[in-house]
Short mmCIF file of C-alpha atoms in Angstrom, two decimals:
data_model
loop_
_atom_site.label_atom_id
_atom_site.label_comp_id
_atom_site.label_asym_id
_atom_site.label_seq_id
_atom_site.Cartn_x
_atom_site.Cartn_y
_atom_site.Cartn_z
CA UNK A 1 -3.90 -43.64 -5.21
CA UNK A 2 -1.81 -40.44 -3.82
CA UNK A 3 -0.34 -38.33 -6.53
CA UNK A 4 2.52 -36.24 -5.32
CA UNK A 5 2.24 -32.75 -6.12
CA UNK A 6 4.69 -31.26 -8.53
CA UNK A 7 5.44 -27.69 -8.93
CA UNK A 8 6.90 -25.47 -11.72
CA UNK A 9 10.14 -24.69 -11.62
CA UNK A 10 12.30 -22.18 -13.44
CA UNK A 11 16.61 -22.46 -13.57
CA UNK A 12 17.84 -18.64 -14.37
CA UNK A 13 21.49 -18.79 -16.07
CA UNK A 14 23.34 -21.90 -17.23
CA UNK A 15 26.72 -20.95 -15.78
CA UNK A 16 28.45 -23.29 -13.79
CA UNK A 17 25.77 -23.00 -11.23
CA UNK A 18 22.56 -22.82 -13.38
CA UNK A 19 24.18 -26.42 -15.19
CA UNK A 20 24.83 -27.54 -11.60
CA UNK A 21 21.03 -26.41 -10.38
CA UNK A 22 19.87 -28.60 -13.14
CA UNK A 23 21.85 -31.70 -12.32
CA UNK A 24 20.85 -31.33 -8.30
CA UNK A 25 16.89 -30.82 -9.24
CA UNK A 26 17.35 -34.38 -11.26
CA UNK A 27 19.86 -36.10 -8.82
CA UNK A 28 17.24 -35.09 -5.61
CA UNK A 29 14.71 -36.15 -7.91
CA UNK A 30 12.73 -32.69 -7.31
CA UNK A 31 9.10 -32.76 -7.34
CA UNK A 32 9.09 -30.90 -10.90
CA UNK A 33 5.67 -30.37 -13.26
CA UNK A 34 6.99 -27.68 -16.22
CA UNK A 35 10.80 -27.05 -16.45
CA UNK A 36 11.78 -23.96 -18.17
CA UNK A 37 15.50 -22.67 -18.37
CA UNK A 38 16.43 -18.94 -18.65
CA UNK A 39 19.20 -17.03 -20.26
CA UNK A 40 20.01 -14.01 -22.20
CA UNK A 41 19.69 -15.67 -24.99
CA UNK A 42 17.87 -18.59 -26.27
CA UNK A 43 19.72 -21.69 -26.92
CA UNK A 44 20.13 -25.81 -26.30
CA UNK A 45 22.11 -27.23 -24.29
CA UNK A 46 22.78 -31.13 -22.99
CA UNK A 47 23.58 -31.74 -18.89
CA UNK A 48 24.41 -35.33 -18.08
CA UNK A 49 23.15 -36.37 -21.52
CA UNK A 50 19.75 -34.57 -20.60
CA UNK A 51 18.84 -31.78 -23.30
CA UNK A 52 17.46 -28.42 -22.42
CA UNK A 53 15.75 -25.78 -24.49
CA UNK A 54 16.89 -22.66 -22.78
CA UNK A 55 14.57 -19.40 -23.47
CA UNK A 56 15.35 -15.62 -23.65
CA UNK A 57 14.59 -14.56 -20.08
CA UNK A 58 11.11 -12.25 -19.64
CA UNK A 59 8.95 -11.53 -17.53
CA UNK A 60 6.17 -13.04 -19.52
CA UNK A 61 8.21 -15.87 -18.70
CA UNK A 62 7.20 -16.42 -15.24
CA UNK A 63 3.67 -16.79 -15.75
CA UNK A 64 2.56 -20.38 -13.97
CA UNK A 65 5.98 -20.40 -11.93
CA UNK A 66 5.90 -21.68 -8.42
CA UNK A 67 9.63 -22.25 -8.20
CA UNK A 68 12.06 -19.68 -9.66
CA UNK A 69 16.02 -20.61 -9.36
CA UNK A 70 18.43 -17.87 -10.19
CA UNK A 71 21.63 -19.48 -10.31
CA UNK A 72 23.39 -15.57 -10.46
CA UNK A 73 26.38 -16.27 -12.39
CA UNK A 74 25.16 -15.61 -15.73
CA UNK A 75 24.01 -12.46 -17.43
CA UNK A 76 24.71 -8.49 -15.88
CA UNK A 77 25.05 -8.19 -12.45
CA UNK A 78 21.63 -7.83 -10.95
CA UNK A 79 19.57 -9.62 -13.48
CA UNK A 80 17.81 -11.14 -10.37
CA UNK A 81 17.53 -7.28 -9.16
CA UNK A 82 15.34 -7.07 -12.42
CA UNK A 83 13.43 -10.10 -12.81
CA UNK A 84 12.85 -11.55 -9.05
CA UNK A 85 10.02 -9.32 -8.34
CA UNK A 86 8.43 -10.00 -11.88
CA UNK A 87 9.03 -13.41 -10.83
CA UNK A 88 7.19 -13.35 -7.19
CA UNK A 89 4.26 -10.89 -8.51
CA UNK A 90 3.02 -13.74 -10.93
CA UNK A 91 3.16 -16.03 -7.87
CA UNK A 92 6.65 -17.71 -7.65
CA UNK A 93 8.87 -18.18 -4.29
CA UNK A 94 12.46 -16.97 -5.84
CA UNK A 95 15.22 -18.25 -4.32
CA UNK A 96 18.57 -15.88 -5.47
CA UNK A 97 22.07 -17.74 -5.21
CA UNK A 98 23.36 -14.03 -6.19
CA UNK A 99 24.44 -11.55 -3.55
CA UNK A 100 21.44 -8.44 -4.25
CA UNK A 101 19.44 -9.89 -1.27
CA UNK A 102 21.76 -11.35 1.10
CA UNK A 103 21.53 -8.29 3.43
CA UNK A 104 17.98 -7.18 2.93
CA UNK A 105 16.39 -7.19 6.29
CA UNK A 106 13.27 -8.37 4.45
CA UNK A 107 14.70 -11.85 3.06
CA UNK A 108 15.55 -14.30 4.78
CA UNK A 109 19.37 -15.64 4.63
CA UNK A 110 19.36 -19.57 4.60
CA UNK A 111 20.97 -22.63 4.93
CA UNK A 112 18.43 -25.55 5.80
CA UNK A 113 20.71 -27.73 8.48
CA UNK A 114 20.76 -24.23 10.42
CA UNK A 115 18.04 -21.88 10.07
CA UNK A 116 15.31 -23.23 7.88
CA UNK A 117 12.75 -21.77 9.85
CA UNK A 118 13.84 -18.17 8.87
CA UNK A 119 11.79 -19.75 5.29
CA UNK A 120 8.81 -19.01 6.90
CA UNK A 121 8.99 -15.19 7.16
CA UNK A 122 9.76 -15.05 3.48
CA UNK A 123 7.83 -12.23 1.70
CA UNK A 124 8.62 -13.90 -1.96
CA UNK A 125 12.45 -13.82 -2.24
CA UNK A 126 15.10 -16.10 0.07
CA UNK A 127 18.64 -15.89 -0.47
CA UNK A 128 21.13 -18.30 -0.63
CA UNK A 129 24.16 -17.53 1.18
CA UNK A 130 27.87 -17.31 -0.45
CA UNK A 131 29.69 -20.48 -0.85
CA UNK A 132 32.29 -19.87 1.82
CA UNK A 133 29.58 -19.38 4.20
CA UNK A 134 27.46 -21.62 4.03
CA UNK A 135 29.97 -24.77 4.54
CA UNK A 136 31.75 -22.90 7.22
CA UNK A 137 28.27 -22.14 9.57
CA UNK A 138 27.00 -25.46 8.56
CA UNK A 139 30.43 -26.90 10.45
CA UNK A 140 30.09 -24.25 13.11
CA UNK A 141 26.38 -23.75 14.03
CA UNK A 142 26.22 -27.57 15.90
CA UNK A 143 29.38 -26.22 18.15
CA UNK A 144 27.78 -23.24 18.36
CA UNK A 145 24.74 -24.65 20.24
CA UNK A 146 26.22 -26.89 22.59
CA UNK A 147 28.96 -24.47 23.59
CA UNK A 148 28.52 -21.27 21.91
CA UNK A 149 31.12 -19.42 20.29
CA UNK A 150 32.27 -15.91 20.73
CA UNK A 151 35.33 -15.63 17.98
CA UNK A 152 35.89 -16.92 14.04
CA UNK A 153 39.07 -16.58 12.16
CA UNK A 154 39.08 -18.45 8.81
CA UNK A 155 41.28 -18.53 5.59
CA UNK A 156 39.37 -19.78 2.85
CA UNK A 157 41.22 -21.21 -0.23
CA UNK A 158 38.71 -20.96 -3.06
CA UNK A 159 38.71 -22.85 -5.97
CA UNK A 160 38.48 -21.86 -9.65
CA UNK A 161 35.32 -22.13 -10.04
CA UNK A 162 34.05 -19.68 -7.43
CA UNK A 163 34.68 -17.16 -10.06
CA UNK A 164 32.71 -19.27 -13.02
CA UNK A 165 33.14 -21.01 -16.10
CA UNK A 166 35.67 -18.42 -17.56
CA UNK A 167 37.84 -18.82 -14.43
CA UNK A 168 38.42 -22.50 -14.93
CA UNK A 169 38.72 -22.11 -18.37
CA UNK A 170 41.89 -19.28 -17.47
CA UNK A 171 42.90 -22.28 -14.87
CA UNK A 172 43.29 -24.90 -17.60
CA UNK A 173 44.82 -22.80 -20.13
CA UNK A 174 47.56 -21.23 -17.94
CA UNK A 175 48.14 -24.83 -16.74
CA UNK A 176 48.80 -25.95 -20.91
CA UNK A 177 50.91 -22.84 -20.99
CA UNK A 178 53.08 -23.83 -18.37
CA UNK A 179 53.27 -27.68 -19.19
CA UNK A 180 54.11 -26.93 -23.35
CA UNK A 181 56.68 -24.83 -21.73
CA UNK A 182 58.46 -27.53 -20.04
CA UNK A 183 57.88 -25.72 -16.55
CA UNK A 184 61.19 -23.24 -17.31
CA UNK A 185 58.77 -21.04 -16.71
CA UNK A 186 56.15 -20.58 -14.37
CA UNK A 187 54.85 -17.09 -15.17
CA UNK A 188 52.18 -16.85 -18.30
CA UNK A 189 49.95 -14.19 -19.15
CA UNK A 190 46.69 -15.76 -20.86
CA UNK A 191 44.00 -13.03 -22.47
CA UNK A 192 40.43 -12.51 -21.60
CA UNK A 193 41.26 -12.91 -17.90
CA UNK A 194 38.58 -13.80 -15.76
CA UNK A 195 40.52 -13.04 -12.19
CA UNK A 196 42.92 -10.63 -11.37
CA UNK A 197 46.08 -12.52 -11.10
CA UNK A 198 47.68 -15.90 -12.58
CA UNK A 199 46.70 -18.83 -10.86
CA UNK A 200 48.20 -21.37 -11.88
CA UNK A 201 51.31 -22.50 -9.92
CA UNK A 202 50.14 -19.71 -7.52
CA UNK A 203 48.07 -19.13 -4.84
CA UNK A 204 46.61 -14.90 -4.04
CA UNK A 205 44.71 -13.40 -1.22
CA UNK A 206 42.23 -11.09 -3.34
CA UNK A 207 38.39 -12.44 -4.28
CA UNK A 208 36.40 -9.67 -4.92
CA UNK A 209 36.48 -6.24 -4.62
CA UNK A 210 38.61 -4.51 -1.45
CA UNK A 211 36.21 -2.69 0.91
CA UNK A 212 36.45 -0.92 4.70
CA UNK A 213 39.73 -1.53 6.71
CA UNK A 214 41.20 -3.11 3.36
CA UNK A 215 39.12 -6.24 3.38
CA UNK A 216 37.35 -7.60 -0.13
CA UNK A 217 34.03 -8.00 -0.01
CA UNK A 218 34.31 -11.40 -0.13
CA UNK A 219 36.03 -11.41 3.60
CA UNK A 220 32.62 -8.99 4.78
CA UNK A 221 30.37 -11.18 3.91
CA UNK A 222 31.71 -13.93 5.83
CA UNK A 223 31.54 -11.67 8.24
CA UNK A 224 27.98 -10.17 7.66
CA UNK A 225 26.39 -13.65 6.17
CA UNK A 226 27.37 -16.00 9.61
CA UNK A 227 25.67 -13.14 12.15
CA UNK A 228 22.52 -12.70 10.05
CA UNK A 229 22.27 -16.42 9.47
CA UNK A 230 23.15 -17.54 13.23
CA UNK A 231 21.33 -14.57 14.65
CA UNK A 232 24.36 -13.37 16.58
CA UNK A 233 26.06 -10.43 15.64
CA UNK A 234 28.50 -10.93 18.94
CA UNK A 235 30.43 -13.48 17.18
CA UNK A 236 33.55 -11.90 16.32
CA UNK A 237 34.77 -13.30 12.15
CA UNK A 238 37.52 -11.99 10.82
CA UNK A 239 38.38 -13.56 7.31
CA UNK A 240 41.55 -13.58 4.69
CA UNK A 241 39.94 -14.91 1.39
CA UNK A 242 42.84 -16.83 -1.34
CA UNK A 243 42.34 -18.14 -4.47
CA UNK A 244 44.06 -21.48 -5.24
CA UNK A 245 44.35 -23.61 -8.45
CA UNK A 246 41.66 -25.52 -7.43
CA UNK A 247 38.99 -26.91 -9.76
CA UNK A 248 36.33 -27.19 -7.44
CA UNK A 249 35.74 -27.20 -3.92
CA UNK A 250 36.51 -25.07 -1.27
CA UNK A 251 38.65 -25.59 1.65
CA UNK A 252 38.44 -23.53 4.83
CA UNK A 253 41.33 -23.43 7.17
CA UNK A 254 38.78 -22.49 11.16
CA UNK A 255 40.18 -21.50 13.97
CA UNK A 256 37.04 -20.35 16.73
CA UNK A 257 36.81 -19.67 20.33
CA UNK A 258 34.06 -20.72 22.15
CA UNK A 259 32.36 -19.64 25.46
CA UNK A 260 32.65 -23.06 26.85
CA UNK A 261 35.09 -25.73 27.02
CA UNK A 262 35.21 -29.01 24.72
CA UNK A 263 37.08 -31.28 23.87
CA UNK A 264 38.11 -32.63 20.02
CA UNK A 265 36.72 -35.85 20.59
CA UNK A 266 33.10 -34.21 21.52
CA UNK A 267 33.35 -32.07 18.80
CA UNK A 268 34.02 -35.08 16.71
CA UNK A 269 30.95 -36.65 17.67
CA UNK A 270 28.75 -33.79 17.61
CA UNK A 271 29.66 -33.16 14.53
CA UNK A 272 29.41 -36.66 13.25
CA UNK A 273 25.67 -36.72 14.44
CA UNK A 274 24.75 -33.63 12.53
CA UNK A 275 22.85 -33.38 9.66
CA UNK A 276 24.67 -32.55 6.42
CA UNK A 277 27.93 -33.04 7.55
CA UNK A 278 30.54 -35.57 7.28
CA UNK A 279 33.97 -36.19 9.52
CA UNK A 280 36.90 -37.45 8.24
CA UNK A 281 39.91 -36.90 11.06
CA UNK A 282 42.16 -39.72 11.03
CA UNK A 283 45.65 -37.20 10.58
CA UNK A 284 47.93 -40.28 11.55
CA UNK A 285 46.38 -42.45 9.32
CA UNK A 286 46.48 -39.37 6.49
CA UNK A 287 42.91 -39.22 6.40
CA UNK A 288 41.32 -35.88 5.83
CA UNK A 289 39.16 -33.89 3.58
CA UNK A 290 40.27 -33.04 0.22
CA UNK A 291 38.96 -31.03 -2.36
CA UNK A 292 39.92 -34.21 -5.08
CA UNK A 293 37.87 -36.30 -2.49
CA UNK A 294 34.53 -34.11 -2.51
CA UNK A 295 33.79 -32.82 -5.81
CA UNK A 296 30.24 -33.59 -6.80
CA UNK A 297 29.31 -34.93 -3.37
CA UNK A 298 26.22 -32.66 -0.93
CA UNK A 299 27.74 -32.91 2.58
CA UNK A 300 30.22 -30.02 4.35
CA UNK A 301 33.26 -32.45 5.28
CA UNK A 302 35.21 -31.54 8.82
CA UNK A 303 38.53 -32.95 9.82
CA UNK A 304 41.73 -31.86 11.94
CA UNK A 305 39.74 -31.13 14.68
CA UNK A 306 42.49 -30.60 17.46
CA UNK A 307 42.44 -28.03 20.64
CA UNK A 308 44.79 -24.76 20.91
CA UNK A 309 47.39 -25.46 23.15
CA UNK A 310 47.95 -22.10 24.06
CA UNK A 311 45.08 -20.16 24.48
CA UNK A 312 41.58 -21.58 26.38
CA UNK A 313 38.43 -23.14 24.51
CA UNK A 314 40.56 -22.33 20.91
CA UNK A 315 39.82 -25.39 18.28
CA UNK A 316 40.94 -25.36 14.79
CA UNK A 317 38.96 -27.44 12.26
CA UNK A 318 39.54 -28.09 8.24
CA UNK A 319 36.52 -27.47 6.15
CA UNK A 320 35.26 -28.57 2.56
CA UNK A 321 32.79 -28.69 0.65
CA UNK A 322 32.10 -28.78 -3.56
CA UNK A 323 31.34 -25.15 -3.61
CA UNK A 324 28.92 -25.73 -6.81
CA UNK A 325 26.86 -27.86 -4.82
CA UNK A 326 26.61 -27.51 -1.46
CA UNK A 327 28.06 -24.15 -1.97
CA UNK A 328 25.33 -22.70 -4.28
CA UNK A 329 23.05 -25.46 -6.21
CA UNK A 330 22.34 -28.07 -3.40
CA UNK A 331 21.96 -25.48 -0.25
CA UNK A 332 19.44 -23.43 -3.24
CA UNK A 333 17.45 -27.04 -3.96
CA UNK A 334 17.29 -27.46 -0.47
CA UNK A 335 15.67 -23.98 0.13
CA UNK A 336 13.13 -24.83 -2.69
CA UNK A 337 12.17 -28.35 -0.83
CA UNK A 338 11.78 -27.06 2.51
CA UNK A 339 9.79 -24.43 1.02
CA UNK A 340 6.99 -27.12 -0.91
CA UNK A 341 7.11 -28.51 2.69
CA UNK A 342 5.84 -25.80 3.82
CA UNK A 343 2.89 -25.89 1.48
CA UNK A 344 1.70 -29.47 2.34
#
């Protein structure tokens, strides 16, 4: 009787994304023999009624690891900086949802529907793209084939939890403020901040850190991220990155220009046919994706495709996808399956 092979897998952090890796990896029912959970600090803690001893990360730790999972959202900045290559010299394949690889010429930059072949050249470590790039190529890179595409302009609105755990937390709190209030006022100030500004009842353009020609580094690596990942550093992005008061999911707003003509309806049913990605684009009808709509669900959801009237082979689409999932845990589970393919 055939016995599937299972591998060893380790979950680094148990931020929103390290819970979320956990859920995915039972919900994709992942090939798993040991299960070991990392943190700073050792601890239990229950996901989907499932409990979890979580272990003070080491580098002992990774001994008998095929599968190492840093979710990059909890501990210092870099922890994966640290303990990746402790990780892939006692034999694991790490796969980093954090941003200390991303650009390393070395590592491949992935998300499965559109490059999984770059998996092959690994040397140890692949990377998982951010959030905001990975559902906006996965909408682009079918167009991209059939017609090419020589200019991006996207607004992203980002939800809450792009920034973490603490960032909803600030979300719901501001929001209690607000309500016990009455809504006189709109303004609060909440302490232990996670982001820079208010968000509730407000919207601001400013995730991350501002960089050249006054754009954050969020807005570069949409830039950076789409031409490493499609191979085409001709493709002109240029980005504006907001924060809404969004729980999850976000939503891009896509406006592209692309060598040759199509029309909507093609792009519809391109799109439609491609794998990971679902269209909803029924305007009249008020049919559309919404971040209320997608929360917990895989797929990159497309919808008011519609044509430029003014200016040739322009098309605007609306883009969404649960950025805890598809966005970081899902595209990350993904990498780890293609990559035990691989091995078969």
């Amino acid at each position: 009787m055939y016995t599937m092979k299972k591998y060893n897998v380790a979950v680094i952090g148990v931020g929103a994304v390290g819970i979320e890796m956990l859920r995915v990896l039972r919900q994709r029912n992942f090939p798993i023999g040991d299960l070991k959970v990392f943190a700073r600090s050792a601890r239990a803690i229950e996901v989907d009624d499932q409990k979890y001893a979580v272990s003070a990360i080491s580098p002992e730790g990774f001994d008998g690891i095929d599968i190492a999972l840093f979710a990059g959202t909890e501990g210092e900045k870099g922890a994966a900086i640290i303990y990746a290559p402790e990780a892939v010299k006692r034999g694991a394949v790490v796969i980093d949802n954090g941003a200390d690889f991303r650009m390393d010429p070395k590592v491949p930059l992935v998300v499965p529907e559109v490059n999984a072949k770059d998996i092959k050249r690994h040397e140890g470590i692949i990377a998982n793209p951010n959030c905001s790039t990975i559902q906006m190529v996965a909408a682009l890179w079918p167009i991209y084939k059939k017609v090419g595409i020589k200019r991006v302009i996207v607004t992203t609105l980002q939800a809450s939890s792009g920034a973490g755990r603490s960032a909803v937390e600030q979300l719901m709190q501001e929001n209690s403020l607000i309500a016990s209030a009455g809504y006189q006022n709109v303004r609060v100030n909440v302490e232990n901040k996670a982001l820079p500004q208010q968000l509730a009842y407000n919207v601001f353009p400013h995730i991350g850190g501002f960089a050249e020609h006054d754009y954050t580094n969020e807005e570069w690596k949409l830039v950076h991220e789409t031409h490493k990942i499609m191979h085409d550093d001709k493709i002109k992005v240029s980005a504006t990155t907001v924060r809404v008061p969004v729980r999850t999911c976000h939503s891009e707003s896509v406006y592209l220009e692309t060598i040759k003509p199509i029309e909507p309806d093609k792009v519809r049913d391109i799109l439609s046919k491609s794998s990971g990605i679902i269209v909803i684009d029924e305007p009249k009808s008020n049919l559309y994706p919404m971040p209320k709509d997608i929360e917990g669900k895989d797929e990159v959801f497309v919808g008011r495709i519609r044509k430029d009237p003014f200016v040739k082979n322009g098309l605007w689409l609306w883009v969404v996808a649960d950025n805890l999932r598809k966005g970081a845990a899902t595209n990350a589970v993904q990498i780890a399956e293609c990559v035990i393919s691989s091995l078969k």
